[in-house]
Short mmCIF file of C-alpha atoms in Angstrom, two decimals:
data_model
loop_
_atom_site.label_atom_id
_atom_site.label_comp_id
_atom_site.label_asym_id
_atom_site.label_seq_id
_atom_site.Cartn_x
_atom_site.Cartn_y
_atom_site.Cartn_z
CA MET B 1 -1.48 -13.52 4.93
CA ARG B 2 -2.25 -11.24 2.00
CA GLN B 3 -5.86 -11.06 0.86
CA THR B 4 -8.04 -8.67 -1.10
CA PHE B 5 -11.68 -8.26 -0.10
CA GLU B 6 -14.15 -6.37 -2.28
CA LEU B 7 -17.85 -5.76 -1.81
CA THR B 8 -20.65 -3.43 -2.85
CA LEU B 9 -23.07 -2.51 -0.09
CA SER B 10 -26.70 -3.52 -0.52
CA GLU B 11 -27.86 -1.92 2.72
CA THR B 12 -26.91 0.92 5.05
CA GLN B 13 -24.12 -0.19 7.39
CA THR B 14 -21.02 1.05 9.11
CA ALA B 15 -17.78 0.25 7.34
CA ALA B 16 -16.64 -2.03 10.18
CA ASP B 17 -19.90 -4.02 10.20
CA ALA B 18 -19.88 -4.49 6.43
CA LEU B 19 -16.26 -5.60 6.31
CA ALA B 20 -16.53 -7.89 9.34
CA ALA B 21 -19.49 -9.70 7.79
CA HIS B 22 -17.78 -10.02 4.43
CA THR B 23 -14.25 -10.92 5.50
CA GLY B 24 -14.64 -12.87 8.73
CA LEU B 25 -11.94 -10.69 10.29
CA SER B 26 -12.46 -9.27 13.76
CA LYS B 27 -13.54 -5.65 14.02
CA GLY B 28 -10.33 -4.95 15.89
CA ARG B 29 -8.23 -6.09 12.94
CA ILE B 30 -10.43 -4.22 10.51
CA LYS B 31 -10.18 -0.98 12.47
CA ASP B 32 -6.40 -1.33 12.66
CA ALA B 33 -6.16 -1.94 8.90
CA MET B 34 -8.42 1.02 8.16
CA THR B 35 -6.41 3.34 10.39
CA LYS B 36 -3.24 2.26 8.58
CA GLY B 37 -4.70 3.03 5.16
CA ALA B 38 -5.56 -0.43 3.80
CA CYS B 39 -9.24 0.27 3.14
CA TRP B 40 -10.63 2.13 0.13
CA TRP B 41 -14.15 3.23 -0.79
CA THR B 42 -15.58 4.21 -4.16
CA TRP B 43 -18.61 6.48 -4.50
CA LYS B 44 -19.73 8.57 -7.48
CA GLY B 45 -16.58 7.77 -9.40
CA LYS B 46 -14.12 8.75 -6.66
CA THR B 47 -11.89 6.25 -4.85
CA LEU B 48 -10.31 7.32 -1.56
CA ARG B 49 -8.84 5.76 1.55
CA LEU B 50 -11.41 5.17 4.27
CA ARG B 51 -9.98 5.29 7.79
CA ARG B 52 -13.07 5.70 10.01
CA ALA B 53 -14.55 2.31 10.88
CA THR B 54 -17.76 3.82 12.29
CA LYS B 55 -18.58 5.77 9.13
CA THR B 56 -22.10 5.04 7.90
CA LEU B 57 -22.14 3.86 4.31
CA TYR B 58 -25.08 3.54 1.94
CA PRO B 59 -26.16 1.04 -0.73
CA GLY B 60 -24.08 1.21 -3.88
CA ILE B 61 -20.85 2.19 -2.16
CA ARG B 62 -17.99 -0.13 -3.05
CA LEU B 63 -15.42 -1.16 -0.42
CA ALA B 64 -12.03 -2.77 -0.91
CA LEU B 65 -9.81 -4.00 1.91
CA TYR B 66 -6.22 -4.89 1.03
CA TYR B 67 -5.20 -6.95 4.03
CA ASP B 68 -1.57 -7.95 4.55
CA ASP B 69 -0.76 -8.76 8.16
CA THR B 70 2.98 -8.46 7.48
CA VAL B 71 2.61 -4.90 6.17
CA LEU B 72 0.22 -3.92 8.96
CA ALA B 73 2.57 -5.26 11.65
CA ARG B 74 5.41 -2.97 10.59
CA THR B 75 6.38 -0.03 12.78
CA PRO B 76 7.51 3.05 10.85
CA PRO B 77 10.96 4.47 11.61
CA GLU B 78 10.80 8.08 12.76
CA ALA B 79 11.17 10.95 10.29
CA SER B 80 12.40 14.40 11.37
CA CYS B 81 11.51 17.88 10.11
CA VAL B 82 14.62 19.69 8.89
CA GLN B 83 12.97 22.91 7.67
CA ASP B 84 9.35 24.11 7.54
CA GLY B 85 8.50 26.56 4.79
CA LYS B 86 4.80 26.54 5.71
CA ARG B 87 3.56 25.74 2.19
CA TYR B 88 6.21 23.06 1.91
CA SER B 89 8.65 21.38 4.27
CA LEU B 90 11.85 19.35 4.14
CA TRP B 91 12.17 16.12 6.09
CA TYR B 92 14.76 13.51 6.91
CA LYS B 93 13.43 10.18 5.66
CA PRO B 94 15.21 7.31 7.43
CA HIS B 95 16.08 3.97 5.88
CA GLY B 96 13.02 1.75 5.51
CA LEU B 97 10.40 4.51 5.43
CA LEU B 98 8.49 4.64 2.15
CA ALA B 99 8.00 7.93 0.32
CA GLN B 100 4.31 7.17 -0.10
CA GLY B 101 2.01 4.29 0.75
CA SER B 102 0.43 1.62 -1.42
CA GLN B 103 -3.03 0.11 -1.57
CA TRP B 104 -1.92 -2.16 1.30
CA GLY B 105 -1.40 0.75 3.68
CA ASP B 106 0.42 4.03 4.20
CA HIS B 107 1.34 4.08 7.90
CA CYS B 108 4.99 3.40 7.02
CA SER B 109 5.23 6.27 4.55
CA LEU B 110 6.70 9.74 4.90
CA LEU B 111 3.52 11.34 3.55
CA ARG B 112 1.37 9.82 6.28
CA TRP B 113 3.98 10.54 8.96
CA VAL B 114 4.05 14.23 7.99
CA GLU B 115 0.26 14.44 7.66
CA GLN B 116 -0.26 13.06 11.15
CA ARG B 117 2.33 15.30 12.80
CA THR B 118 1.56 18.57 11.04
CA GLY B 119 -2.21 18.27 10.61
CA ARG B 120 -1.79 19.62 7.07
CA GLU B 121 -2.40 18.21 3.63
CA VAL B 122 0.69 16.59 2.17
CA PHE B 123 1.57 16.21 -1.51
CA LEU B 124 4.39 14.13 -2.96
CA VAL B 125 6.85 16.21 -5.00
CA HIS B 126 9.61 13.66 -5.67
CA ARG B 127 10.68 10.19 -4.55
CA LEU B 128 13.50 8.53 -2.67
CA ASP B 129 14.05 4.76 -2.53
CA ALA B 130 12.69 3.11 0.61
CA ASP B 131 16.15 1.59 1.22
CA ALA B 132 17.83 5.01 1.01
CA ALA B 133 17.77 7.80 3.59
CA GLY B 134 17.97 11.56 3.46
CA LEU B 135 16.21 14.78 2.53
CA MET B 136 12.77 14.80 0.99
CA LEU B 137 10.67 17.81 0.04
CA VAL B 138 6.88 17.65 0.46
CA ALA B 139 4.24 20.27 -0.36
CA HIS B 140 1.25 21.29 1.73
CA ASP B 141 -1.11 22.63 -0.94
CA GLY B 142 -1.84 21.83 -4.56
CA LYS B 143 -0.37 25.00 -6.04
CA ALA B 144 2.90 24.59 -4.14
CA ALA B 145 3.04 20.92 -5.18
CA GLY B 146 2.67 21.83 -8.85
CA ALA B 147 5.29 24.57 -8.70
CA LEU B 148 7.82 22.41 -6.85
CA SER B 149 7.22 19.43 -9.11
CA GLN B 150 8.11 21.64 -12.07
CA LEU B 151 11.52 22.29 -10.50
CA PHE B 152 12.30 18.58 -10.54
CA GLN B 153 10.89 18.05 -14.01
CA GLY B 154 12.78 21.06 -15.37
CA ARG B 155 16.06 20.05 -13.65
CA ASP B 156 16.02 23.35 -11.75
CA ILE B 157 16.93 21.81 -8.41
CA ARG B 158 20.40 20.66 -7.34
CA LYS B 159 20.37 17.25 -5.65
CA VAL B 160 23.47 16.07 -3.80
CA TYR B 161 23.92 12.54 -2.47
CA GLN B 162 26.62 10.71 -0.56
CA ALA B 163 27.26 6.99 -0.82
CA TRP B 164 29.75 4.38 0.31
CA VAL B 165 30.63 2.20 -2.67
CA CYS B 166 32.52 -1.06 -2.94
CA GLY B 167 36.18 -0.83 -3.91
CA ASP B 168 38.59 2.03 -4.53
CA LEU B 169 36.89 4.59 -6.77
CA GLN B 170 38.97 7.64 -7.61
CA ALA B 171 36.85 10.27 -9.35
CA SER B 172 36.72 14.03 -9.71
CA ASP B 173 33.43 15.19 -11.16
CA GLN B 174 33.33 12.03 -13.27
CA VAL B 175 30.29 12.03 -15.56
CA LEU B 176 28.22 8.84 -15.75
CA ASP B 177 25.72 9.10 -18.58
CA GLU B 178 24.62 5.57 -19.38
CA PRO B 179 20.90 5.81 -20.36
CA ILE B 180 18.41 4.40 -17.86
CA ASP B 181 15.49 2.49 -19.38
CA GLY B 182 16.17 4.16 -22.71
CA LYS B 183 16.15 7.68 -21.24
CA ALA B 184 19.01 10.16 -20.79
CA ALA B 185 20.56 10.02 -17.31
CA ILE B 186 23.47 12.04 -15.93
CA SER B 187 25.29 11.57 -12.61
CA ARG B 188 28.47 13.37 -11.52
CA VAL B 189 30.72 11.53 -9.06
CA THR B 190 33.51 12.88 -6.85
CA THR B 191 35.56 10.89 -4.33
CA LEU B 192 35.51 12.15 -0.73
CA ALA B 193 37.39 9.40 1.15
CA TYR B 194 38.67 5.84 0.85
CA ASP B 195 38.61 3.24 3.64
CA PRO B 196 41.28 0.61 2.94
CA GLN B 197 40.16 -1.62 5.82
CA GLN B 198 36.68 -1.97 4.36
CA ASP B 199 37.85 -1.46 0.76
CA SER B 200 35.06 1.07 0.26
CA THR B 201 34.92 4.65 -0.97
CA LEU B 202 32.78 7.56 0.15
CA VAL B 203 31.60 9.53 -2.88
CA GLU B 204 29.48 12.58 -3.53
CA VAL B 205 27.01 12.23 -6.38
CA VAL B 206 25.20 15.14 -8.02
CA ILE B 207 22.42 14.06 -10.35
CA GLU B 208 21.08 16.10 -13.23
CA THR B 209 18.22 13.70 -13.98
CA GLY B 210 16.02 11.60 -11.73
CA ARG B 211 15.61 8.15 -13.28
CA LYS B 212 14.58 5.13 -11.22
CA HIS B 213 17.54 3.81 -9.19
CA GLN B 214 19.78 6.09 -11.24
CA ILE B 215 22.65 6.41 -8.77
CA ARG B 216 22.56 2.75 -7.84
CA ARG B 217 22.58 1.62 -11.46
CA HIS B 218 25.23 4.08 -12.61
CA LEU B 219 27.66 3.17 -9.83
CA ALA B 220 27.06 -0.56 -10.22
CA GLY B 221 27.56 -0.11 -13.95
CA ILE B 222 31.18 1.01 -13.45
CA GLY B 223 31.90 -1.81 -11.02
CA HIS B 224 31.37 0.10 -7.76
CA ALA B 225 27.96 -0.90 -6.40
CA ILE B 226 26.74 0.93 -3.32
CA VAL B 227 27.45 -0.91 -0.08
CA GLY B 228 24.30 -2.76 1.02
CA ASP B 229 22.69 -2.69 -2.44
CA ARG B 230 20.73 -5.92 -2.72
CA LEU B 231 19.45 -5.15 -6.25
CA TYR B 232 22.62 -4.14 -8.08
CA GLY B 233 25.34 -5.37 -5.73
CA ASP B 234 26.05 -8.11 -3.19
CA GLY B 235 23.93 -6.59 -0.42
CA LYS B 236 25.18 -8.89 2.35
CA GLY B 237 22.36 -7.85 4.68
CA GLU B 238 23.78 -4.36 5.24
CA THR B 239 21.78 -1.12 5.12
CA LEU B 240 21.97 0.62 1.75
CA GLN B 241 24.65 3.29 2.18
CA LEU B 242 22.97 5.97 0.09
CA LEU B 243 21.98 9.33 1.51
CA ALA B 244 20.21 12.33 -0.05
CA GLN B 245 22.43 14.90 1.63
CA ALA B 246 21.47 18.34 0.23
CA LEU B 247 18.97 20.21 -1.94
CA SER B 248 19.24 23.71 -3.37
CA PHE B 249 16.76 25.61 -5.53
CA ARG B 250 15.08 28.95 -6.06
CA CYS B 251 11.70 28.80 -4.37
CA PRO B 252 9.03 29.20 -7.08
CA LEU B 253 6.69 30.81 -4.54
CA SER B 254 8.94 33.39 -2.84
CA ARG B 255 11.76 33.50 -5.44
CA LYS B 256 14.26 33.14 -2.59
CA ALA B 257 17.33 30.91 -2.91
CA ILE B 258 16.95 27.84 -0.71
CA GLU B 259 19.88 25.66 0.33
CA VAL B 260 19.30 22.84 2.79
CA SER B 261 21.82 20.25 3.97
CA LEU B 262 21.14 17.33 6.24
CA PRO B 263 22.33 18.04 9.80
CA GLU B 264 25.40 15.99 10.72
CA ALA B 265 23.56 14.05 13.44
CA LEU B 266 21.04 12.79 10.89
CA TRP B 267 23.76 12.02 8.34
CA LEU B 268 25.52 9.83 10.90
CA GLU B 269 22.23 8.10 11.72
CA GLY B 270 21.27 7.70 8.08
CA ALA B 271 24.60 6.30 6.96
CA ALA B 272 24.78 3.93 9.95
CA ASP B 273 28.15 2.58 11.04
CA GLN B 274 29.92 3.23 7.75
CA ALA B 275 29.52 7.01 8.03
CA SER B 276 31.84 7.24 11.02
CA LYS B 277 34.67 6.22 8.71
CA SER B 278 34.31 9.41 6.65
#
């Protein structure tokens, strides 16, 4: 069941009381939805998530509850901290964990996971497909977020991925530069191993741009879709075999060179059964 409930308070009430009266949902369900980030409130031009069901609200405040029992029933897979730089940190995002939430909730997002476990503010710096796994960088203050975002926008960060693709792909720093959505896109592909039994190839991909689904679209475009890709390949119910394996950059805050690779244990977990063939 997916429903949107909106109301503007005409009297002083707690958030749970107002929503229960308006939606007909039990307070237990409302509290659960609010905790998981599905409730928003607007006051004096600002719209924010509202998580505290007992918060007293006043006339004129607008509430919106985006209720999807399928989304709320999901259990987030566990992320792991790979390196903590205090003002930013690097995390392993497993398959199925979103980078950030939506209006329907954020409990299955990396940002919320990190926020809850560090007790710090968390800012999104870049994205990684929910179906993919691997390293993600998040910031813990606005200045750090701005500086790190500039690295990605200015192509001043080296991003290395590994993927199992369908078929025998022999490549050595092969450049794929088919534009994505009318914008320049560059991926460099190198073969690491070939599995004749599965007829699949393990490749390393270094991207110079960060277009939506760039690696998936570039590889599918040359006839070697990533194993498990339901959008650009056959899918076949497998996990998408795409992993963000390493990041390297010069920290804009300390000016130190940073190189981080995913620990082998997490690579094996992230790439599922196929990784053992590498």
